[in-house]
Amino acid sequence: MVNHRGGSYHTRGFSRRPSFFTIITLCIILLSSCSIFIFLVSTRNISDDDDDDHHKDPLVEHFNSHSQSQSQSQSNFQSGSQSLPVPDEQLWDASFSYGLHPCVKPTSKYKAAQGSDRYITVRSNGGLNQMRTGISDMVAVAYIMNATLVIPQLDKRSFWKDSSTFSDIFDELHFITSLQGDLRIVGELPKELESVPRARKHFTSWSSMGYYEEMTESLKDYQVIHVAKSDSRLANNDLPLDIQRLRCRTLYHALRFSPPIEILGKKLVERLRSRGGRYIALHLRYEKDMLSFTGCTYGLTEAESEELRIMRENTNHWKVKKINSTEQRIGGLCPLTPKEVGIFLQALGYPPSTLIYIAAGEIYGGNTHLSELMSRFPNLVFKETLATKEELKAFARHATQTAALDYIISVESDVFVPSYSGNMARAVEGHRRFLGHLKTITPDRKGLVKLFDKLEIGKLREGWSSLSSLVQKMHKSWQGAPRKRRVALPGLKGKARLRTEESFYENPYPECICSSKAEYEMR
């Protein structure tokens, strides 16, 4: 009976044809149940994935725990980078150059300086690249003033107190002979002129062609003109094409480094190539003088900050003594720290195995500050590890000569990355543009600081791919692609004008970079 009644029950429940509304109701209940089930399962999976991403994100890990081992850091980076693979050509290939070529050949109207009994002597101030660009300016000034240029005396009173002479750093004979079709250059002032009265001039910075034509007339009674400083003596723009090309011939052809520097520089490039084929040259401006000059103390101890403040106070020719370090950093006016450079290169997609040559002087704080870059990129190379002690012995205590080695290695690199826009960064970028717009990645320091700060306080928590995407998008147009030099904003004059325009030596396009192959031929 029980079975029969049970059977009767089912018979009674479903023997009649169900109504349309009953079917709709049952369908809705069934679909709702399935949706709730799927939502719960998906939520659990997403939660698990988020937890995994948080632990695998090398940037979040770094800020939350500084005690991780190097091997764990590399493993995390590799796991995170898989979410945003970057094509090899995007990392290493130079920008498309649109058929542009270097061009330094004079125009058909160009005439060499006629030569006269007037001489210009120069004290070339600053570090290596400030001197190089300054000498190029003075070659052009001597040409405009129709004077004989005496081989410049180099600055021995700078921060490095380097005793190097012109011929220690540059190939003097090559310099004189390669420019003999432009103007007369001599090794020293003739003996009979050593005691004559000299016109000692501090030529106005960023001056035009007209300024020097006026100087030529006003100084016509002097046989010897001594120039106290060589840096930034010529304007960036609005100069005759032949003057601009003379500057390029000087900088990129005539100012060749001395044979010992050239030979060792090329050797070191070959050794880098033998280690990994491709390498990044990182100009890491995290040196004591630079940090003190800019007043940038982010990431330093109180004792280190105080040491830099005292150095700035005691350096007479640094005019600004009180600097707000926080404001400097927010404004993008500070060199990136080694830690920030590591984050930046990771976000661009470079793997931990990337070979990186550190083009710099002594890093402030040594391994204490370098360790956080090295934990991400352990394959760091320095002059001291690439060259033998015997090879570097001749360059000991000559910072300008070792800087020349850095310059050669940086120009020859597959990728050049400057952590600050100083003289070397601008000179190397300009040279690489001249050679074919080789890849130069210039960090947007102001934009990056915002991202770094968000990351540090936990506001940027969407994982590796989020930061990487932001950094790559930010620097898409900052990689040395061809573009004409930025000119000054309209209506500005003086220093305000100069702050808004780009250095000629940072980007010699269009005057020294042309689309016609015929213009590339040397005289």
Short mmCIF file of C-alpha atoms in Angstrom, two decimals, residues 2-506:
data_model
loop_
_atom_site.label_atom_id
_atom_site.label_comp_id
_atom_site.label_asym_id
_atom_site.label_seq_id
_atom_site.Cartn_x
_atom_site.Cartn_y
_atom_site.Cartn_z
CA VAL A 2 2.79 2.34 0.82
CA ASN A 3 4.41 1.89 -2.55
CA HIS A 4 1.10 2.12 -4.27
CA ARG A 5 0.23 5.28 -2.40
CA GLY A 6 3.56 6.75 -3.15
CA GLY A 7 3.08 5.90 -6.76
CA SER A 8 -0.42 7.31 -6.61
CA TYR A 9 1.04 10.52 -5.13
CA HIS A 10 3.40 11.02 -8.07
CA THR A 11 0.62 10.13 -10.42
CA ARG A 12 -1.54 12.74 -8.86
CA GLY A 13 1.14 15.40 -8.81
CA PHE A 14 2.14 15.13 -12.52
CA SER A 15 -0.71 13.43 -14.27
CA ARG A 16 -2.31 16.75 -15.08
CA ARG A 17 -0.79 19.11 -17.75
CA PRO A 18 1.06 21.89 -15.85
CA SER A 19 -0.02 25.48 -16.40
CA PHE A 20 2.11 27.97 -18.38
CA PHE A 21 2.79 30.11 -15.25
CA THR A 22 3.96 27.06 -13.30
CA ILE A 23 6.56 26.22 -15.97
CA ILE A 24 7.85 29.82 -16.05
CA THR A 25 8.13 29.91 -12.23
CA LEU A 26 10.10 26.65 -12.13
CA CYS A 27 12.49 27.88 -14.85
CA ILE A 28 13.17 31.11 -12.98
CA ILE A 29 13.91 29.22 -9.74
CA LEU A 30 16.27 26.84 -11.58
CA LEU A 31 18.16 29.63 -13.35
CA SER A 32 18.49 31.63 -10.12
CA SER A 33 19.94 28.64 -8.30
CA CYS A 34 22.52 28.03 -11.07
CA SER A 35 23.54 31.70 -11.12
CA ILE A 36 24.09 31.79 -7.37
CA PHE A 37 26.20 28.62 -7.54
CA ILE A 38 28.36 29.93 -10.39
CA PHE A 39 28.83 33.30 -8.66
CA LEU A 40 30.01 31.64 -5.43
CA VAL A 41 32.51 29.42 -7.24
CA SER A 42 33.84 32.30 -9.38
CA THR A 43 34.22 34.59 -6.38
CA ARG A 44 36.25 31.98 -4.60
CA ASN A 45 38.52 31.52 -7.63
CA ILE A 46 39.01 35.27 -8.10
CA SER A 47 39.86 35.65 -4.44
CA ASP A 48 42.43 32.87 -4.71
CA ASP A 49 43.92 34.46 -7.85
CA ASP A 50 44.15 37.87 -6.17
CA ASP A 51 45.94 36.34 -3.21
CA ASP A 52 48.37 34.59 -5.55
CA ASP A 53 48.98 37.77 -7.54
CA HIS A 54 49.63 39.74 -4.38
CA HIS A 55 52.27 37.27 -3.26
CA LYS A 56 53.79 37.00 -6.74
CA ASP A 57 53.93 40.74 -7.40
CA PRO A 58 57.60 41.66 -6.91
CA LEU A 59 56.85 45.35 -6.40
CA VAL A 60 54.23 44.86 -3.67
CA GLU A 61 56.48 42.29 -2.03
CA HIS A 62 59.43 44.64 -2.09
CA PHE A 63 57.65 47.44 -0.30
CA ASN A 64 56.03 45.10 2.23
CA SER A 65 59.11 43.04 3.02
CA HIS A 66 62.70 44.19 2.47
CA SER A 67 64.13 40.95 3.81
CA GLN A 68 63.30 38.70 0.84
CA SER A 69 66.14 36.76 -0.72
CA GLN A 70 67.49 37.58 -4.17
CA SER A 71 66.43 34.25 -5.63
CA GLN A 72 62.85 34.68 -4.42
CA SER A 73 62.79 38.19 -5.89
CA GLN A 74 63.87 36.90 -9.29
CA SER A 75 61.31 34.09 -9.19
CA ASN A 76 58.55 36.55 -8.36
CA PHE A 77 59.60 38.89 -11.15
CA GLN A 78 59.51 36.08 -13.69
CA SER A 79 56.07 34.97 -12.52
CA GLY A 80 54.74 38.51 -12.66
CA SER A 81 56.25 39.31 -16.04
CA GLN A 82 54.39 36.42 -17.65
CA SER A 83 51.16 38.39 -17.32
CA LEU A 84 52.54 41.11 -19.59
CA PRO A 85 55.03 39.64 -22.08
CA VAL A 86 57.04 42.30 -23.88
CA PRO A 87 58.28 41.46 -27.39
CA ASP A 88 62.06 41.28 -27.67
CA GLU A 89 62.15 43.91 -30.41
CA GLN A 90 60.21 46.33 -28.20
CA LEU A 91 62.86 46.00 -25.50
CA TRP A 92 65.96 46.28 -27.67
CA ASP A 93 65.35 47.55 -31.20
CA ALA A 94 66.12 51.14 -32.18
CA SER A 95 63.33 53.41 -33.34
CA PHE A 96 62.47 53.51 -37.02
CA SER A 97 64.60 56.31 -38.50
CA TYR A 98 62.54 57.11 -41.62
CA GLY A 99 65.65 57.15 -43.82
CA LEU A 100 67.39 59.89 -41.83
CA HIS A 101 71.21 60.13 -41.90
CA PRO A 102 73.90 62.18 -40.18
CA CYS A 103 74.90 65.17 -42.29
CA VAL A 104 77.80 67.46 -41.45
CA LYS A 105 78.94 68.46 -44.93
CA PRO A 106 79.14 72.26 -45.37
CA THR A 107 76.80 73.96 -47.81
CA SER A 108 78.06 75.30 -51.15
CA LYS A 109 78.21 78.81 -49.65
CA TYR A 110 80.56 77.81 -46.82
CA LYS A 111 84.06 79.30 -46.75
CA ALA A 112 86.85 78.39 -44.36
CA ALA A 113 88.09 81.09 -41.97
CA GLN A 114 90.65 83.28 -43.70
CA GLY A 115 92.99 83.23 -40.74
CA SER A 116 94.41 86.22 -38.93
CA ASP A 117 96.98 87.17 -36.33
CA ARG A 118 94.29 87.16 -33.63
CA TYR A 119 94.25 84.27 -31.13
CA ILE A 120 91.64 82.93 -28.74
CA THR A 121 92.70 81.10 -25.58
CA VAL A 122 90.10 79.21 -23.56
CA ARG A 123 89.74 77.70 -20.12
CA SER A 124 87.25 74.89 -20.66
CA ASN A 125 85.20 74.40 -17.50
CA GLY A 126 83.18 71.55 -16.02
CA GLY A 127 83.25 67.78 -16.34
CA LEU A 128 83.94 65.76 -19.48
CA ASN A 129 80.75 66.43 -21.43
CA GLN A 130 80.46 70.05 -20.37
CA MET A 131 84.01 70.51 -21.69
CA ARG A 132 83.31 68.60 -24.94
CA THR A 133 80.26 70.66 -25.88
CA GLY A 134 82.00 73.85 -24.70
CA ILE A 135 85.01 73.16 -26.93
CA SER A 136 82.66 72.58 -29.86
CA ASP A 137 81.08 75.96 -29.14
CA MET A 138 84.48 77.66 -29.01
CA VAL A 139 85.53 76.20 -32.36
CA ALA A 140 82.44 77.84 -33.86
CA VAL A 141 83.13 81.11 -31.98
CA ALA A 142 86.74 81.21 -33.26
CA TYR A 143 85.43 80.62 -36.78
CA ILE A 144 82.88 83.44 -36.48
CA MET A 145 85.53 85.81 -35.10
CA ASN A 146 88.07 84.71 -37.74
CA ALA A 147 90.63 83.89 -35.06
CA THR A 148 93.16 81.14 -34.43
CA LEU A 149 92.08 78.82 -31.62
CA VAL A 150 94.68 77.70 -29.10
CA ILE A 151 94.14 74.17 -27.75
CA PRO A 152 91.92 74.74 -24.67
CA GLN A 153 93.16 74.40 -21.11
CA LEU A 154 90.98 71.99 -19.12
CA ASP A 155 89.31 72.65 -15.78
CA LYS A 156 91.44 71.41 -12.90
CA ARG A 157 89.37 73.04 -10.15
CA SER A 158 86.13 71.08 -10.54
CA PHE A 159 84.73 68.66 -7.97
CA TRP A 160 87.04 65.87 -9.22
CA LYS A 161 90.22 68.04 -9.28
CA ASP A 162 91.44 66.16 -12.34
CA SER A 163 94.91 67.13 -13.60
CA SER A 164 94.32 65.73 -17.12
CA THR A 165 95.42 67.86 -20.07
CA PHE A 166 93.70 68.11 -23.45
CA SER A 167 95.97 65.48 -25.01
CA ASP A 168 95.35 63.09 -22.08
CA ILE A 169 91.67 62.97 -23.01
CA PHE A 170 91.52 63.83 -26.71
CA ASP A 171 93.56 62.98 -29.77
CA GLU A 172 95.10 66.44 -30.21
CA LEU A 173 96.66 65.88 -33.63
CA HIS A 174 93.40 64.47 -35.01
CA PHE A 175 91.53 67.47 -33.58
CA ILE A 176 93.81 69.96 -35.34
CA THR A 177 94.02 68.18 -38.69
CA SER A 178 90.34 67.24 -39.00
CA LEU A 179 89.32 70.89 -38.66
CA GLN A 180 92.07 72.43 -40.77
CA GLY A 181 89.57 73.05 -43.58
CA ASP A 182 87.51 75.19 -41.18
CA LEU A 183 89.94 77.23 -39.08
CA ARG A 184 93.46 77.32 -37.76
CA ILE A 185 94.14 75.55 -34.46
CA VAL A 186 97.54 75.57 -32.69
CA GLY A 187 98.90 73.73 -29.68
CA GLU A 188 100.00 76.84 -27.80
CA LEU A 189 100.21 80.59 -28.01
CA PRO A 190 103.30 81.89 -29.86
CA LYS A 191 106.08 82.90 -27.45
CA GLU A 192 106.11 86.51 -28.62
CA LEU A 193 102.44 86.89 -27.64
CA GLU A 194 102.65 85.43 -24.13
CA SER A 195 103.31 88.83 -22.54
CA VAL A 196 101.00 91.03 -24.61
CA PRO A 197 97.85 92.49 -22.98
CA ARG A 198 94.85 90.20 -23.32
CA ALA A 199 91.17 90.93 -23.52
CA ARG A 200 89.70 88.73 -20.81
CA LYS A 201 86.08 87.97 -21.64
CA HIS A 202 83.24 86.05 -20.08
CA PHE A 203 81.07 85.77 -23.19
CA THR A 204 77.33 85.87 -22.57
CA SER A 205 75.69 82.45 -22.46
CA TRP A 206 73.64 81.20 -25.44
CA SER A 207 74.67 84.10 -27.65
CA SER A 208 73.74 84.55 -31.30
CA MET A 209 75.89 85.01 -34.39
CA GLY A 210 75.32 88.78 -34.22
CA TYR A 211 76.71 88.97 -30.67
CA TYR A 212 80.07 87.52 -31.76
CA GLU A 213 80.23 89.69 -34.84
CA GLU A 214 79.91 92.69 -32.50
CA MET A 215 82.60 91.23 -30.22
CA THR A 216 84.92 90.88 -33.20
CA GLU A 217 84.62 94.59 -33.88
CA SER A 218 84.85 95.76 -30.27
CA LEU A 219 87.95 93.62 -29.56
CA LYS A 220 89.78 94.43 -32.80
CA ASP A 221 92.62 96.16 -30.90
CA TYR A 222 93.52 93.00 -28.99
CA GLN A 223 95.68 90.30 -30.50
CA VAL A 224 94.84 87.76 -27.79
CA ILE A 225 91.36 87.17 -26.35
CA HIS A 226 91.09 84.94 -23.30
CA VAL A 227 87.71 83.27 -22.66
CA ALA A 228 87.10 82.38 -19.01
CA LYS A 229 84.41 79.74 -19.66
CA SER A 230 83.58 77.62 -22.68
CA ASP A 231 80.24 76.04 -21.77
CA SER A 232 77.00 77.22 -23.39
CA ARG A 233 78.57 80.05 -25.37
CA LEU A 234 76.26 79.61 -28.38
CA ALA A 235 72.50 79.64 -28.81
CA ASN A 236 70.66 76.40 -29.53
CA ASN A 237 68.63 77.79 -32.41
CA ASP A 238 68.56 80.51 -35.06
CA LEU A 239 72.20 80.06 -36.09
CA PRO A 240 73.34 79.62 -39.70
CA LEU A 241 73.24 76.02 -40.92
CA ASP A 242 77.00 75.94 -41.55
CA ILE A 243 77.75 77.05 -37.97
CA GLN A 244 75.54 74.28 -36.60
CA ARG A 245 77.20 71.68 -38.82
CA LEU A 246 80.64 72.91 -37.76
CA ARG A 247 79.63 72.23 -34.16
CA CYS A 248 78.60 68.69 -35.14
CA ARG A 249 81.81 68.06 -37.11
CA THR A 250 83.75 69.13 -34.04
CA LEU A 251 81.82 67.10 -31.50
CA TYR A 252 81.23 63.89 -33.44
CA HIS A 253 84.38 63.72 -35.57
CA ALA A 254 87.17 66.02 -34.41
CA LEU A 255 86.92 65.45 -30.64
CA ARG A 256 88.03 61.84 -30.75
CA PHE A 257 89.31 60.43 -27.47
CA SER A 258 93.03 59.77 -27.02
CA PRO A 259 94.30 56.36 -28.25
CA PRO A 260 94.61 54.78 -24.75
CA ILE A 261 90.98 55.68 -23.96
CA GLU A 262 89.67 54.58 -27.38
CA ILE A 263 91.51 51.23 -27.22
CA LEU A 264 90.36 50.32 -23.71
CA GLY A 265 86.83 51.60 -24.35
CA LYS A 266 86.43 49.33 -27.38
CA LYS A 267 87.91 46.40 -25.44
CA LEU A 268 85.35 46.83 -22.69
CA VAL A 269 82.49 46.97 -25.20
CA GLU A 270 83.74 43.69 -26.73
CA ARG A 271 83.83 42.07 -23.27
CA LEU A 272 80.28 43.16 -22.59
CA ARG A 273 79.18 41.73 -25.93
CA SER A 274 80.89 38.43 -25.16
CA ARG A 275 78.96 38.14 -21.87
CA GLY A 276 75.46 38.53 -23.20
CA GLY A 277 75.44 40.06 -26.66
CA ARG A 278 73.13 42.92 -25.68
CA TYR A 279 73.40 45.29 -22.75
CA ILE A 280 71.88 48.38 -21.17
CA ALA A 281 74.16 51.28 -20.25
CA LEU A 282 72.67 52.85 -17.13
CA HIS A 283 73.94 56.31 -16.32
CA LEU A 284 73.21 56.21 -12.59
CA ARG A 285 73.59 59.76 -11.31
CA TYR A 286 73.51 58.75 -7.66
CA GLU A 287 76.81 60.36 -6.80
CA LYS A 288 77.57 62.52 -3.80
CA ASP A 289 78.07 65.78 -5.67
CA MET A 290 74.89 65.40 -7.72
CA LEU A 291 72.70 64.60 -4.71
CA SER A 292 74.20 67.48 -2.77
CA PHE A 293 73.82 69.94 -5.66
CA THR A 294 70.17 69.01 -6.28
CA GLY A 295 69.32 68.74 -2.57
CA CYS A 296 67.76 65.31 -3.08
CA THR A 297 67.73 63.19 0.07
CA TYR A 298 64.83 60.78 -0.50
CA GLY A 299 65.76 57.32 0.77
CA LEU A 300 68.84 58.55 2.65
CA THR A 301 69.54 58.42 6.38
CA GLU A 302 69.55 61.58 8.48
CA ALA A 303 73.34 61.39 8.72
CA GLU A 304 73.68 61.13 4.93
CA SER A 305 71.27 64.02 4.38
CA GLU A 306 73.21 66.18 6.80
CA GLU A 307 76.51 65.32 5.09
CA LEU A 308 75.08 66.47 1.75
CA ARG A 309 73.71 69.68 3.29
CA ILE A 310 77.13 70.57 4.71
CA MET A 311 78.79 69.89 1.35
CA ARG A 312 76.31 72.21 -0.39
CA GLU A 313 76.90 74.94 2.23
CA ASN A 314 80.66 74.74 1.73
CA THR A 315 80.65 74.76 -2.09
CA ASN A 316 80.87 78.46 -2.91
CA HIS A 317 79.87 78.37 -6.59
CA TRP A 318 76.62 76.51 -5.81
CA LYS A 319 74.31 79.48 -5.33
CA VAL A 320 71.24 77.74 -3.87
CA LYS A 321 71.86 76.57 -0.30
CA LYS A 322 68.41 75.74 1.09
CA ILE A 323 66.48 73.16 -0.92
CA ASN A 324 63.22 71.37 -0.09
CA SER A 325 64.01 67.78 -0.99
CA THR A 326 60.35 66.70 -1.11
CA GLU A 327 59.42 69.47 -3.54
CA GLN A 328 62.44 68.65 -5.70
CA ARG A 329 61.42 65.01 -5.96
CA ILE A 330 57.74 65.70 -6.66
CA GLY A 331 58.78 68.12 -9.40
CA GLY A 332 60.87 65.42 -11.08
CA LEU A 333 64.10 67.29 -10.36
CA CYS A 334 65.88 64.47 -8.52
CA PRO A 335 67.90 61.60 -9.96
CA LEU A 336 66.06 58.29 -9.64
CA THR A 337 67.36 56.20 -6.77
CA PRO A 338 68.88 52.77 -7.56
CA LYS A 339 65.73 51.20 -6.09
CA GLU A 340 63.48 53.31 -8.34
CA VAL A 341 65.57 52.47 -11.41
CA GLY A 342 65.11 48.77 -10.66
CA ILE A 343 61.34 49.16 -10.44
CA PHE A 344 61.34 51.21 -13.66
CA LEU A 345 63.33 48.68 -15.71
CA GLN A 346 61.20 45.79 -14.41
CA ALA A 347 58.04 47.61 -15.35
CA LEU A 348 59.37 48.17 -18.86
CA GLY A 349 59.66 44.39 -19.16
CA TYR A 350 63.41 43.76 -18.88
CA PRO A 351 64.08 40.34 -17.29
CA PRO A 352 66.38 39.86 -14.26
CA SER A 353 69.07 38.33 -16.48
CA THR A 354 69.54 41.62 -18.37
CA LEU A 355 73.18 42.72 -18.55
CA ILE A 356 73.47 46.27 -17.20
CA TYR A 357 76.63 48.37 -17.30
CA ILE A 358 76.70 51.07 -14.62
CA ALA A 359 78.14 54.23 -16.17
CA ALA A 360 78.84 56.36 -13.14
CA GLY A 361 81.33 57.52 -10.59
CA GLU A 362 81.24 56.29 -7.02
CA ILE A 363 77.65 55.56 -5.97
CA TYR A 364 76.75 57.38 -2.75
CA GLY A 365 76.34 54.91 0.08
CA GLY A 366 77.84 52.09 -2.00
CA ASN A 367 76.21 48.67 -1.73
CA THR A 368 73.75 49.94 0.88
CA HIS A 369 71.82 51.76 -1.86
CA LEU A 370 72.84 49.55 -4.78
CA SER A 371 71.55 46.35 -3.18
CA GLU A 372 67.92 47.08 -4.01
CA LEU A 373 68.76 47.48 -7.70
CA MET A 374 70.99 44.42 -7.63
CA SER A 375 68.26 42.27 -6.05
CA ARG A 376 66.18 42.79 -9.19
CA PHE A 377 69.02 42.85 -11.71
CA PRO A 378 71.96 40.85 -10.33
CA ASN A 379 73.84 41.01 -13.65
CA LEU A 380 75.31 44.47 -12.98
CA VAL A 381 78.74 45.31 -14.37
CA PHE A 382 81.12 48.12 -13.41
CA LYS A 383 84.40 49.35 -14.89
CA GLU A 384 86.18 47.78 -11.96
CA THR A 385 84.71 44.33 -12.69
CA LEU A 386 85.01 44.58 -16.48
CA ALA A 387 88.59 45.84 -16.73
CA THR A 388 91.67 44.54 -14.97
CA LYS A 389 93.43 46.54 -12.25
CA GLU A 390 96.40 46.92 -14.56
CA GLU A 391 94.22 48.33 -17.34
CA LEU A 392 92.64 50.90 -15.01
CA LYS A 393 95.90 51.85 -13.33
CA ALA A 394 96.71 54.52 -15.93
CA PHE A 395 93.32 56.15 -15.34
CA ALA A 396 93.50 56.21 -11.54
CA ARG A 397 92.66 59.64 -10.07
CA HIS A 398 91.59 60.90 -13.47
CA ALA A 399 87.79 60.99 -13.27
CA THR A 400 87.47 62.73 -16.62
CA GLN A 401 89.31 59.92 -18.38
CA THR A 402 87.23 57.20 -16.73
CA ALA A 403 84.13 59.21 -17.65
CA ALA A 404 85.32 58.98 -21.28
CA LEU A 405 85.28 55.17 -20.96
CA ASP A 406 81.69 55.40 -19.70
CA TYR A 407 80.85 57.63 -22.65
CA ILE A 408 82.18 55.15 -25.23
CA ILE A 409 80.37 52.22 -23.61
CA SER A 410 77.14 54.23 -23.34
CA VAL A 411 77.15 55.38 -26.97
CA GLU A 412 77.79 51.79 -28.14
CA SER A 413 75.10 50.21 -25.94
CA ASP A 414 71.90 48.63 -27.23
CA VAL A 415 69.86 50.71 -24.79
CA PHE A 416 70.92 53.82 -22.89
CA VAL A 417 69.01 54.82 -19.75
CA PRO A 418 69.95 57.99 -17.82
CA SER A 419 68.57 58.34 -14.30
CA TYR A 420 68.94 62.13 -14.52
CA SER A 421 69.07 64.66 -17.36
CA GLY A 422 72.58 66.01 -16.79
CA ASN A 423 75.35 66.91 -19.25
CA MET A 424 76.35 63.33 -20.02
CA ALA A 425 72.76 62.18 -20.49
CA ARG A 426 72.12 64.97 -22.99
CA ALA A 427 75.42 64.47 -24.83
CA VAL A 428 75.01 60.68 -25.15
CA GLU A 429 71.39 61.00 -26.27
CA GLY A 430 72.39 63.54 -28.92
CA HIS A 431 75.23 61.36 -30.17
CA ARG A 432 72.95 58.31 -30.38
CA ARG A 433 70.37 60.35 -32.29
CA PHE A 434 73.13 61.45 -34.67
CA LEU A 435 74.25 57.84 -35.24
CA GLY A 436 70.78 56.61 -36.18
CA HIS A 437 68.38 57.27 -33.30
CA LEU A 438 69.66 54.38 -31.21
CA LYS A 439 67.34 53.40 -28.36
CA THR A 440 67.54 55.88 -25.47
CA ILE A 441 64.89 55.58 -22.76
CA THR A 442 64.54 58.78 -20.77
CA PRO A 443 62.56 58.25 -17.56
CA ASP A 444 59.65 60.62 -16.93
CA ARG A 445 60.79 61.23 -13.38
CA LYS A 446 57.86 63.44 -12.41
CA GLY A 447 55.33 60.87 -13.61
CA LEU A 448 57.22 57.93 -12.14
CA VAL A 449 57.44 59.47 -8.66
CA LYS A 450 53.63 59.57 -8.51
CA LEU A 451 53.46 55.86 -9.33
CA PHE A 452 56.23 54.95 -6.88
CA ASP A 453 54.51 56.83 -4.06
CA LYS A 454 51.17 55.14 -4.79
CA LEU A 455 52.89 51.79 -4.78
CA GLU A 456 54.62 52.47 -1.48
CA ILE A 457 51.43 53.43 0.37
CA GLY A 458 49.40 50.62 -1.17
CA LYS A 459 47.19 52.67 -3.50
CA LEU A 460 48.55 50.90 -6.55
CA ARG A 461 47.56 47.32 -5.72
CA GLU A 462 46.33 45.83 -8.95
CA GLY A 463 49.46 43.80 -9.44
CA TRP A 464 52.41 43.75 -11.73
CA SER A 465 50.54 44.12 -14.99
CA SER A 466 48.87 47.35 -13.87
CA LEU A 467 52.11 49.14 -13.00
CA SER A 468 53.88 47.76 -16.06
CA SER A 469 51.10 48.94 -18.35
CA LEU A 470 51.18 52.45 -16.86
CA VAL A 471 54.97 52.76 -17.11
CA GLN A 472 55.13 51.44 -20.67
CA LYS A 473 52.34 53.74 -21.82
CA MET A 474 54.02 56.69 -20.11
CA HIS A 475 57.31 56.07 -21.95
CA LYS A 476 56.05 55.09 -25.38
CA SER A 477 57.31 58.38 -26.86
CA TRP A 478 60.43 58.71 -24.66
CA GLN A 479 62.74 56.25 -26.45
CA GLY A 480 64.85 58.34 -28.81
CA ALA A 481 62.63 58.27 -31.90
CA PRO A 482 63.29 60.96 -34.55
CA ARG A 483 61.78 64.36 -33.81
CA LYS A 484 62.84 67.92 -34.44
CA ARG A 485 64.45 69.82 -31.60
CA ARG A 486 62.02 71.61 -29.31
CA VAL A 487 62.29 75.38 -29.69
CA ALA A 488 61.49 78.01 -27.07
CA LEU A 489 57.93 78.95 -26.26
CA PRO A 490 56.86 82.15 -28.04
CA GLY A 491 57.19 85.44 -26.20
CA LEU A 492 59.84 84.31 -23.71
CA LYS A 493 63.27 85.93 -23.38
CA GLY A 494 66.51 85.33 -21.53
CA LYS A 495 66.79 82.39 -19.16
CA ALA A 496 63.04 81.81 -19.24
CA ARG A 497 63.32 81.24 -22.99
CA LEU A 498 66.27 78.89 -22.63
CA ARG A 499 64.53 76.75 -20.02
CA THR A 500 61.79 75.88 -22.49
CA GLU A 501 63.99 74.91 -25.43
CA GLU A 502 66.04 71.79 -26.04
CA SER A 503 69.82 71.71 -26.14
CA PHE A 504 71.35 71.54 -29.62
CA TYR A 505 73.72 68.83 -28.42
CA GLU A 506 70.84 66.79 -27.04
#
